[in-house]
Coordinates of C-alpha atoms and ligand atoms in Angstrom, one line a residue:
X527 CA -10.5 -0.7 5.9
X528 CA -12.2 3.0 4.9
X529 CA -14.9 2.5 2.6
X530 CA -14.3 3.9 -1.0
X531 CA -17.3 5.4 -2.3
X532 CA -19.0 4.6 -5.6
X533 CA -21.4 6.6 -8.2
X534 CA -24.7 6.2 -7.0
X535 CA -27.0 3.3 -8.8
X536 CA -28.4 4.9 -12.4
X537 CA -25.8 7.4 -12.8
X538 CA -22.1 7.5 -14.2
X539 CA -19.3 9.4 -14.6
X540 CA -17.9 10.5 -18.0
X541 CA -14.6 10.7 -18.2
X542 CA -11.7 12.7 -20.0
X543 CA -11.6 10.1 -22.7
X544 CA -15.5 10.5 -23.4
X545 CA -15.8 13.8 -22.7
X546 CA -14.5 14.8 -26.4
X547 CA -17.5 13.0 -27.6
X548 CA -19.9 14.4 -25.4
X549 CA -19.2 18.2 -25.7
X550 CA -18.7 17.4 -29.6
X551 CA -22.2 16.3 -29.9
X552 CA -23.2 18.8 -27.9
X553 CA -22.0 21.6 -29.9
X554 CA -23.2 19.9 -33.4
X555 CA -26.6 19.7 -31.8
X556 CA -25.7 23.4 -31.0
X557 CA -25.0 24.3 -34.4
X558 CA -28.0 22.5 -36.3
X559 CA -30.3 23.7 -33.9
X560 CA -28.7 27.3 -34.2
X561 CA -29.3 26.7 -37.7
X562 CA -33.4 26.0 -37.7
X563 CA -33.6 29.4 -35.2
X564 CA -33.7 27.9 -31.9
X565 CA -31.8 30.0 -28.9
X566 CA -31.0 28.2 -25.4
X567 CA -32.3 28.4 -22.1
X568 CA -31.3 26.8 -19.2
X569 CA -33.5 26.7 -16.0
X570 CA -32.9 24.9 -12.7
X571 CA -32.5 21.8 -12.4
X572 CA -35.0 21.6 -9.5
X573 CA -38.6 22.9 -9.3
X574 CA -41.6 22.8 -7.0
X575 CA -43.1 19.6 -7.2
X576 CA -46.4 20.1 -8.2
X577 CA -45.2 22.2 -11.2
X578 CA -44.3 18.5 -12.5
X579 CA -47.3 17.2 -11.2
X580 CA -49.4 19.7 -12.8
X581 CA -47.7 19.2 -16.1
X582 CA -46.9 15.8 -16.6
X583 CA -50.0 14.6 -14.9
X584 CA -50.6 13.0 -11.6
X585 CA -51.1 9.8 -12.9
X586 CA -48.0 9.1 -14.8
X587 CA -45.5 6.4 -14.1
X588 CA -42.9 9.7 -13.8
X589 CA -45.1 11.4 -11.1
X590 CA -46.3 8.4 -9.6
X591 CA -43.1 6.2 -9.1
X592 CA -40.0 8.3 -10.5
X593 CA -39.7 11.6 -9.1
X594 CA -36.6 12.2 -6.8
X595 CA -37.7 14.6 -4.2
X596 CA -34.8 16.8 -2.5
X597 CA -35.3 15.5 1.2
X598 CA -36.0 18.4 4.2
X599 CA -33.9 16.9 6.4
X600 CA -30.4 17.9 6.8
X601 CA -31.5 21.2 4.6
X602 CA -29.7 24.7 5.7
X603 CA -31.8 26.2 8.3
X604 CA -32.5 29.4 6.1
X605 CA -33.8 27.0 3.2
X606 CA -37.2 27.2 4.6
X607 CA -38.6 26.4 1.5
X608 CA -37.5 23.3 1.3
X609 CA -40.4 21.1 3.0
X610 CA -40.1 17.4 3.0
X611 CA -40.7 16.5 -1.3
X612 CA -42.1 20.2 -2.2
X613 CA -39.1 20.2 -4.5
X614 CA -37.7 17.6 -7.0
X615 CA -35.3 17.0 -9.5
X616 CA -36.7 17.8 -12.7
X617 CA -37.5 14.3 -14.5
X618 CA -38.3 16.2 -18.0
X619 CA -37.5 19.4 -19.4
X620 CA -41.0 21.0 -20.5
X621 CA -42.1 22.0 -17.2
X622 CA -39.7 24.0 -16.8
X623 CA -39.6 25.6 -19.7
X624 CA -43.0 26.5 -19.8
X625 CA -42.9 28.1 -15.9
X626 CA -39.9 30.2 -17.4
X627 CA -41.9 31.1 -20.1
X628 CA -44.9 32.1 -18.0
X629 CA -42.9 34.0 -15.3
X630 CA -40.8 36.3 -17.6
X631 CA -43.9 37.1 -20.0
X632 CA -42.1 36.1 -22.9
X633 CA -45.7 35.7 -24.7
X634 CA -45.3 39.3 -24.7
X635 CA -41.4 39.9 -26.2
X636 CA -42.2 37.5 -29.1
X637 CA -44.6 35.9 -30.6
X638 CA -42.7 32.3 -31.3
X639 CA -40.3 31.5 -28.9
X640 CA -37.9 28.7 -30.1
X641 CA -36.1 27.5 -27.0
X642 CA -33.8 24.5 -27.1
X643 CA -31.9 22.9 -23.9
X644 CA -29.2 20.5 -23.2
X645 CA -28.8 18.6 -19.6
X646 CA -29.0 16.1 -17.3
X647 CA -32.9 15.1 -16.6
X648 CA -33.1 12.8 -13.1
X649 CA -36.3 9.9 -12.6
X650 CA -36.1 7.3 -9.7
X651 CA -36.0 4.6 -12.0
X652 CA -34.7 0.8 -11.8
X653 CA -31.7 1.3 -13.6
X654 CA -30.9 -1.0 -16.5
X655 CA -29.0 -0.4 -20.0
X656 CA -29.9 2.7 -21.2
X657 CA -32.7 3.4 -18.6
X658 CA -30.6 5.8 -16.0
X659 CA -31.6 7.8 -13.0
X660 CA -29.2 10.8 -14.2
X661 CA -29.4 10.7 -18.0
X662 CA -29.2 13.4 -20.4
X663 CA -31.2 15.1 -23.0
X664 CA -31.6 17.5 -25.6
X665 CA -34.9 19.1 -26.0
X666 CA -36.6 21.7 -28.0
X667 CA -40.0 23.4 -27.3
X668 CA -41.3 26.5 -29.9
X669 CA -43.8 28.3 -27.7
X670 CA -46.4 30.8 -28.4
X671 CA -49.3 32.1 -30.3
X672 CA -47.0 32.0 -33.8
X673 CA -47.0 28.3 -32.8
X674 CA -50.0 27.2 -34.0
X675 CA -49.4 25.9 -37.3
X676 CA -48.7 22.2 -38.8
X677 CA -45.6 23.6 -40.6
X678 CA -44.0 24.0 -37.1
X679 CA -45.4 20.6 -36.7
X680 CA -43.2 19.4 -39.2
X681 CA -40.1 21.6 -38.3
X682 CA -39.9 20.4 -35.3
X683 CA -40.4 16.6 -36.2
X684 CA -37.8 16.8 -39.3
X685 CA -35.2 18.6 -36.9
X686 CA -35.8 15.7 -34.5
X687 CA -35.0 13.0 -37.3
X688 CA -32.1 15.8 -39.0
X689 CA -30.4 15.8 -35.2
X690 CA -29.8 12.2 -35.6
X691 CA -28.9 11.8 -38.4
X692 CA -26.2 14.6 -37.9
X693 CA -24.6 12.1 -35.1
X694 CA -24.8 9.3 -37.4
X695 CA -27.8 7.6 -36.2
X696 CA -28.9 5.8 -39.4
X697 CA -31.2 3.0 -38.5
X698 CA -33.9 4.6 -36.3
X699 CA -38.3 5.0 -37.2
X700 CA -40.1 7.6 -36.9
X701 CA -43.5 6.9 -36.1
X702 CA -46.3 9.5 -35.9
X703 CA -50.2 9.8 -34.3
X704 CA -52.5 12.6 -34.0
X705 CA -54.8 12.8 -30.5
X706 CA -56.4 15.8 -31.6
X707 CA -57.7 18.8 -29.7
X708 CA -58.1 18.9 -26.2
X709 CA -62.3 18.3 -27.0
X710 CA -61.3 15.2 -29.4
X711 CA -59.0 13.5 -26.8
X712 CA -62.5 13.2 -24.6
X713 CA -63.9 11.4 -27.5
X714 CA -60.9 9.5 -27.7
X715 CA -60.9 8.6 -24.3
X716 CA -64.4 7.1 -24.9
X717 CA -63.6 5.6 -28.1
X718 CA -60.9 3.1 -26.3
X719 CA -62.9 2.4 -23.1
X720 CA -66.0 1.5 -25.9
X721 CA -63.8 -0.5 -27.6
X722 CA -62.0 -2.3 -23.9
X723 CA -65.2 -2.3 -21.8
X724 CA -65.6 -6.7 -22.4
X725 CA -61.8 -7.2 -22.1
X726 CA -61.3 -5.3 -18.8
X727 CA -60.4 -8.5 -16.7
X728 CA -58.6 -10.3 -19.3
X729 CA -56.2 -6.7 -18.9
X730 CA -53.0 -6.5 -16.4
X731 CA -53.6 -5.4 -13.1
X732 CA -52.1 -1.6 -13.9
X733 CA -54.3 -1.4 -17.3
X734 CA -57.4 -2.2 -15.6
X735 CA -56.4 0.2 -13.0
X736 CA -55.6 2.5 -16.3
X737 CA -59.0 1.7 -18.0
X738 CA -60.8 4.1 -15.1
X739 CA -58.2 6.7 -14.6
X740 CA -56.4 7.3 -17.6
X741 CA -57.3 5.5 -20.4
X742 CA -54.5 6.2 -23.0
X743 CA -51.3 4.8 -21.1
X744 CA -53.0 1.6 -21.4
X745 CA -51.7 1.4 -25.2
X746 CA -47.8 1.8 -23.5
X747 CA -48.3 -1.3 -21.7
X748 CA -45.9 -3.7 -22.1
X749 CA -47.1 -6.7 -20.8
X750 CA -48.3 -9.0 -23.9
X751 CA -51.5 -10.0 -23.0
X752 CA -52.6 -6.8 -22.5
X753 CA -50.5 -6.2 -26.0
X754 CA -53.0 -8.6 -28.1
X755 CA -56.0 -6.9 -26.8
X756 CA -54.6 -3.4 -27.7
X757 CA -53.3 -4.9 -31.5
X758 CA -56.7 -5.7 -31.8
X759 CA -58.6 -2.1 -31.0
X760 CA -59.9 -0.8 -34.7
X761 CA -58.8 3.1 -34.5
X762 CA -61.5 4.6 -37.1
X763 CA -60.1 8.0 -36.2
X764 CA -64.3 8.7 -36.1
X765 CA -63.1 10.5 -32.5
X766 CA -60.9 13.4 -34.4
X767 CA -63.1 16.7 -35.5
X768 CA -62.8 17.2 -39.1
X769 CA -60.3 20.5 -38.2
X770 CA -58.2 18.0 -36.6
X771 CA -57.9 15.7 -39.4
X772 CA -57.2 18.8 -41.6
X773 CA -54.5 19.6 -39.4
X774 CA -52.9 16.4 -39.6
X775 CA -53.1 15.9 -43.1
X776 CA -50.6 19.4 -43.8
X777 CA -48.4 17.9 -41.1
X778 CA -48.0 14.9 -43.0
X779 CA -48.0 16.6 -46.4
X780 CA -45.1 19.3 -45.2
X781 CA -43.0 15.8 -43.6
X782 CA -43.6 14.4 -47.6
X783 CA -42.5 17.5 -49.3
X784 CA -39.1 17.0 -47.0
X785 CA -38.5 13.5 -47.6
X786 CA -38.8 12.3 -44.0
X787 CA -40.2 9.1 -43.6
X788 CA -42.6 8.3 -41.2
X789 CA -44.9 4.9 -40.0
X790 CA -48.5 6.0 -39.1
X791 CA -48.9 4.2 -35.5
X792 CA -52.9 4.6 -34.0
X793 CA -51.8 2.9 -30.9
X794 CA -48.8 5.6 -30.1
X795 CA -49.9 8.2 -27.4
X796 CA -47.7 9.1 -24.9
X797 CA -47.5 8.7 -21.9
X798 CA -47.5 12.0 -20.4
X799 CA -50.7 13.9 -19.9
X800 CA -50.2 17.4 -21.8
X801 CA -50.2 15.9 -25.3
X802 CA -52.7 17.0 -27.8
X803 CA -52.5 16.9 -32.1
X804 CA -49.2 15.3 -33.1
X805 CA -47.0 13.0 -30.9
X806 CA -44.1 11.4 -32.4
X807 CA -41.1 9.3 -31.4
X808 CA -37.8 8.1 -32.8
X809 CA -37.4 4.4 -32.0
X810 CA -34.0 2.1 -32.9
X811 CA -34.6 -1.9 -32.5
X812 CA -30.5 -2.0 -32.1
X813 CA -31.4 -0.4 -28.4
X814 CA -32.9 -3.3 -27.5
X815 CA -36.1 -3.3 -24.7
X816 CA -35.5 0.6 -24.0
X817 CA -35.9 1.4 -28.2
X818 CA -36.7 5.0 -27.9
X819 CA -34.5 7.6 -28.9
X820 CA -36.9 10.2 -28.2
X821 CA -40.2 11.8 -28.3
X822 CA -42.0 14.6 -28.6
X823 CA -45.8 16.5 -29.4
X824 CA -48.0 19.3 -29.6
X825 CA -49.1 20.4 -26.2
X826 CA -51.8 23.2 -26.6
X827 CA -53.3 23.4 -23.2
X828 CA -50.0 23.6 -20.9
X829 CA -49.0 26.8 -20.8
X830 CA -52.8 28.1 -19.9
X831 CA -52.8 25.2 -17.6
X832 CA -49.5 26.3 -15.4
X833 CA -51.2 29.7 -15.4
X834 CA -49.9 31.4 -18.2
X835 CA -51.5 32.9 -21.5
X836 CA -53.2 30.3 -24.1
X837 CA -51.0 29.6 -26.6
X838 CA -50.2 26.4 -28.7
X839 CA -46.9 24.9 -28.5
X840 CA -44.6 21.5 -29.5
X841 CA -41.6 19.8 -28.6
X842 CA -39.7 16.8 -28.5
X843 CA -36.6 15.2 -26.3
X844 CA -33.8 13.1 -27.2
X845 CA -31.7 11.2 -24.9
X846 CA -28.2 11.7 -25.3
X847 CA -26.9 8.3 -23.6
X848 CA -29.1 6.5 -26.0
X849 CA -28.0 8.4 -29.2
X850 CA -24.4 7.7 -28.5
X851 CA -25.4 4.1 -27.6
X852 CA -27.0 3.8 -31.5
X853 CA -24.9 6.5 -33.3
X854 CA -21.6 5.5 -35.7
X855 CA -19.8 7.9 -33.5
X856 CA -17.1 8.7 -36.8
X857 CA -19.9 11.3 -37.5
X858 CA -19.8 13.1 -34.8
X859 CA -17.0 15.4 -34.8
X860 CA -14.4 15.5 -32.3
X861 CA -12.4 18.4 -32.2
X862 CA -9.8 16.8 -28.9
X863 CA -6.6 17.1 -31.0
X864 CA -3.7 18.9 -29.6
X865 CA -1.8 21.1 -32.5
X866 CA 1.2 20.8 -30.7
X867 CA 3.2 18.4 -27.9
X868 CA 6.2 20.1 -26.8
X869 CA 9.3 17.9 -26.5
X870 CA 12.3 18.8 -24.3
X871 CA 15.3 17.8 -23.4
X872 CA 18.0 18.8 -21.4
X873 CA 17.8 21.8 -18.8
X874 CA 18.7 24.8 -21.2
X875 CA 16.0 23.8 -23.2
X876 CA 13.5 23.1 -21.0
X877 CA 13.3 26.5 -19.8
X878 CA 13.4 28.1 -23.7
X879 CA 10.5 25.2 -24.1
X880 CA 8.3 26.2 -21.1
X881 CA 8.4 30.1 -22.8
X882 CA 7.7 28.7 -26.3
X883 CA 4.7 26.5 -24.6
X884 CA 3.3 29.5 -23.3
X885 CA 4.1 31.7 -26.6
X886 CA 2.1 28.8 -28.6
X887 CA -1.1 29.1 -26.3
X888 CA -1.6 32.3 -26.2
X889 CA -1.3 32.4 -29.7
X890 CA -4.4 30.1 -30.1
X891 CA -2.7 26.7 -31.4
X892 CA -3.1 23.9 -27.8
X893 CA 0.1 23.0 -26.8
X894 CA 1.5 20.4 -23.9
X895 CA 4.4 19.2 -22.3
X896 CA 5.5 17.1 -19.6
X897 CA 7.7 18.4 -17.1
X898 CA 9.8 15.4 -15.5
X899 CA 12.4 15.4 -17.7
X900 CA 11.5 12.1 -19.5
X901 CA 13.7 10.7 -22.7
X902 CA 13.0 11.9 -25.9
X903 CA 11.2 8.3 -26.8
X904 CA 8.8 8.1 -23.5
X905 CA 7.9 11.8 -24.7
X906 CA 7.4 11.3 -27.7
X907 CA 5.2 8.1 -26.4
X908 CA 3.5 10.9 -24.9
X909 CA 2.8 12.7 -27.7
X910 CA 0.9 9.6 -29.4
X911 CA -0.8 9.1 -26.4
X912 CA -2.7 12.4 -26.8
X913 CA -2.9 12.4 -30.3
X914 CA -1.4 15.8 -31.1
X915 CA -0.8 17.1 -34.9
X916 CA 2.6 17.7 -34.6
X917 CA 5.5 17.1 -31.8
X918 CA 7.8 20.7 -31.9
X919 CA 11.2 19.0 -30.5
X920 CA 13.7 21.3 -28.3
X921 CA 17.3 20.3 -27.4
X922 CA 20.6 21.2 -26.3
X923 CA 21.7 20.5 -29.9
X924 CA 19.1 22.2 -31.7
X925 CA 19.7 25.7 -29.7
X926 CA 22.9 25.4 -30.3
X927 CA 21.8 25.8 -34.1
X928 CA 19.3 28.0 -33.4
X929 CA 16.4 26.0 -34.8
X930 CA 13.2 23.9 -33.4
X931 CA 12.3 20.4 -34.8
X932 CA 8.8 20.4 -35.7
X933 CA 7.3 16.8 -37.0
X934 CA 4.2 16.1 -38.6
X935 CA 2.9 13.1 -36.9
X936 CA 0.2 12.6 -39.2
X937 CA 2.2 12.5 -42.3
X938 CA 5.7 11.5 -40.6
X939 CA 7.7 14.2 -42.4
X940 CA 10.4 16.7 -40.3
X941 CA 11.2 20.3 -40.7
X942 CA 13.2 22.7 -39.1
X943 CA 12.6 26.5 -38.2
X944 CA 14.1 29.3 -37.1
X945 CA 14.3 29.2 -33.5
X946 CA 13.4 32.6 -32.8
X947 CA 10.9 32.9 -35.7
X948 CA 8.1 32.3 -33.9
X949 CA 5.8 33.3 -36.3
X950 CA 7.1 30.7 -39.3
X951 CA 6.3 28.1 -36.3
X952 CA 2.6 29.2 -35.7
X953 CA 2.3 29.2 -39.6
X954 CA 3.8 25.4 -39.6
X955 CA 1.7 24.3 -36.9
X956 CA -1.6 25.7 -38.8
X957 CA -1.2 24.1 -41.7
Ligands
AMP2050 P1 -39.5 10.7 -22.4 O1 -39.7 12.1 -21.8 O2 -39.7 9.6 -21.3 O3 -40.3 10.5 -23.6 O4 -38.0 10.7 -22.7 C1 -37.4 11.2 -23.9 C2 -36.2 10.5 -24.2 O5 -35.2 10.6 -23.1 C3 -36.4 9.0 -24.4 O6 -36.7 8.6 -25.7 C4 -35.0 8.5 -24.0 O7 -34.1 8.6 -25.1 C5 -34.5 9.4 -23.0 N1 -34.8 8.9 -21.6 C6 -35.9 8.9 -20.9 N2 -35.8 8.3 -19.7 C7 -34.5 7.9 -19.7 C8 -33.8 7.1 -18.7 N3 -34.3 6.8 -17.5 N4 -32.5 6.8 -19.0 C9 -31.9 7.2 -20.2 N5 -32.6 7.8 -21.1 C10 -33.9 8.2 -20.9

């Protein structure tokens, strides 16, 4: 027997019947971010390694176990660039971003560049509900010097929290921390390993490795011993300059003034290296043990670090399978209705149907039709089956009386019009 081929592990396929929600939160994310001033950019969705290791840190879980490199072997001979892991699939989207950014000067064309992006991000990870290896995301970053302010801070955090909402994602937290400046996080660092240095062996084999090398992903550790310990770290915020503090305070008075709620969490860091100030994530219990929605943060140092100009900059990314997974999907509006299904019967007809088909689509109202000469009820099954507004019926007996059926499947009712009067149809089939 030939073997039939599956999806591999951690991916999926999404079908025609899901589609319609897909592209229809796709384009309301569109429209609301459209709405706060963000433009998109799309970028490869491959990059040198180290770019990713630069950015999101060597250390992290994502650099360290997730990254799916693109293999040399069985590469064209002419892609001589492609060396054994120098290229992966990007596992995030602000890499990226910020090497576009850097290599076509855009520090230089404006001084706030709002970028948003929607697509599939890819992480070698054991696959489980809602933790994929292909999974999707929509992302904003707002780049530049005219970045540095805690009322982009708060844009960006209450367009986070208005996204969701928009798809009908009602019972999610948004919970918010403050690092502070690149100088503070050093405190910070020292603070924690103060505060850890006579529970070190009573920690998880990974936090203890942590505690030397990167001190803050200890607080995303999962296991609960290593839990207690963390619950029971005093955070006296003594680490954060008084500037920083400032900083956070307008943040948090701008998210008031707006009425988005938020839960202060010390404990919440991040687990990506490039964080500084503000880091925030959307979190839904419903999702069970993978409960973030998304995440996001000011990341200050990045841009300078990859080589490009200092400038401040935040963003944030949602993943789209979990959002549909949380999200009462009536809100999210699916425009997959045909105007019109285009019924048939008999061959005289047919032919004056297939024109009229034709006539109706390039007039801007979707129309259908099946062409094997079914009965009048298996079309008209048909027609249900794709949900179309209305079913325009054509047969021998109405071109003999020169008219077309049209029927209203929502409401039930019949009419009749002129069979040549095209336009009265279009007119009908708007309404
Ligand atoms: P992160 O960059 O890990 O904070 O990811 C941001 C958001 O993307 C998360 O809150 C999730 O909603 C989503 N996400 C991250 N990793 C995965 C994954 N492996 N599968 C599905 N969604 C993911």
């Amino acid at each position: 027997m030939k073997k039939s081929f599956v999806f591999p592990r951690g991916t999926s396929d999404i079908l025609p019947e899901e589609t319609s929600i897909w592209c229809a939160l796709e384009s309301q994310a569109r429209k609301l971010l459209r709405n706060y001033g963000y433009c998109e950019i799309r970028t490869p969705l491959f990059e040198e390694t180290n770019l990713f290791a630069r950015s999101v840190g060597q250390t992290s879980d994502i650099v360290q176990k997730q990254m799916l490199n693109l293999a040399a072997q069985g590469a064209q001979t002419d892609a001589e660039d492609i060396q054994s892991g120098s290229l992966s699939l990007r596992p995030e989207g602000t890499a990226s971003i910020v090497r576009s950014y850097i290599q076509h000067n855009l520090a230089r064309k404006e001084k706030l560049s709002k970028l948003f992006y929607i697509g599939p991000m890819f992480r070698g990870e054991r696959p489980q509900k809602g933790r994929l290896r292909q999974f999707h995301q929509i992302g904003v970053e707002a780049i530049g010097a005219g970045s540095a302010s805690s009322y982009l801070d708060a844009e960006v955090i209450a367009l986070s929290v208005n996204l969701l909402k928009d798809f009908g994602v009602t019972d999610f937290v948004l919970k918010i921390n403050t690092l502070g400046s690149i100088e503070d996080k050093v405190q910070f660092a020292e603070y924690l390993k103060d505060k850890l240095s006579d529970q070190v062996d009573h920690l998880c084999p990974d936090c203890q490795n942590r505690y030397g090398r990167n001190i803050f992903r200890l607080l995303d550790c999962k296991n609960k011993a290593c839990q207690k310990i963390i619950h029971q770290i005093e955070f006296d915020f003594s680490y954060l300059s008084q500037e920083s503090r400032d900083y956070y305070t307008v943040v948090k008075a701008a998210l008031d003034i707006l009425g988005i709620a938020y839960q202060e969490d010390p404990c919440l860091v991040r687990g990506l290296d490039y964080y500084t100030h503000v880091v925030f994530e959307l979190c839904c219990d419903k999702l069970g043990s993978q409960n973030a929605l998304g995440a996001g943060g000011r990341y200050n140092c990045l841009v300078e670090q990859l080589g490009g100009p200092q400038v401040d900059a935040i963003g944030f990314a949602l993943g789209m399978e979990r959002i549909l997974l949380a999200s009462s999907q009536e809100s999210i509006q699916l425009n997959d209705r045909l105007d019109a299904f285009v019924v048939a019967l008999g061959d005289e007809a047919f032919l004056k149907a297939f024109q009229l088909l034709f006539a109706l689509r390039s007039n801007q109202i979707s129309a259908d039709m099946r062409f094997s000469g079914d009965s009048l009820k298996s079309q008209m099954r048909q027609a249900n089956k794709v949900n179309a507004r209305n079913v325009v019926i054509l047969g021998q007996e109405e071109i003999e009386r020169g008219v077309i059926v049209v029927k209203n499947m929502d409401e039930g009712n019949q009419d009749e019009v002129p069979l040549e009067d095209i336009q009265q149809l279009m007119i009908k089939l708007r309404t």
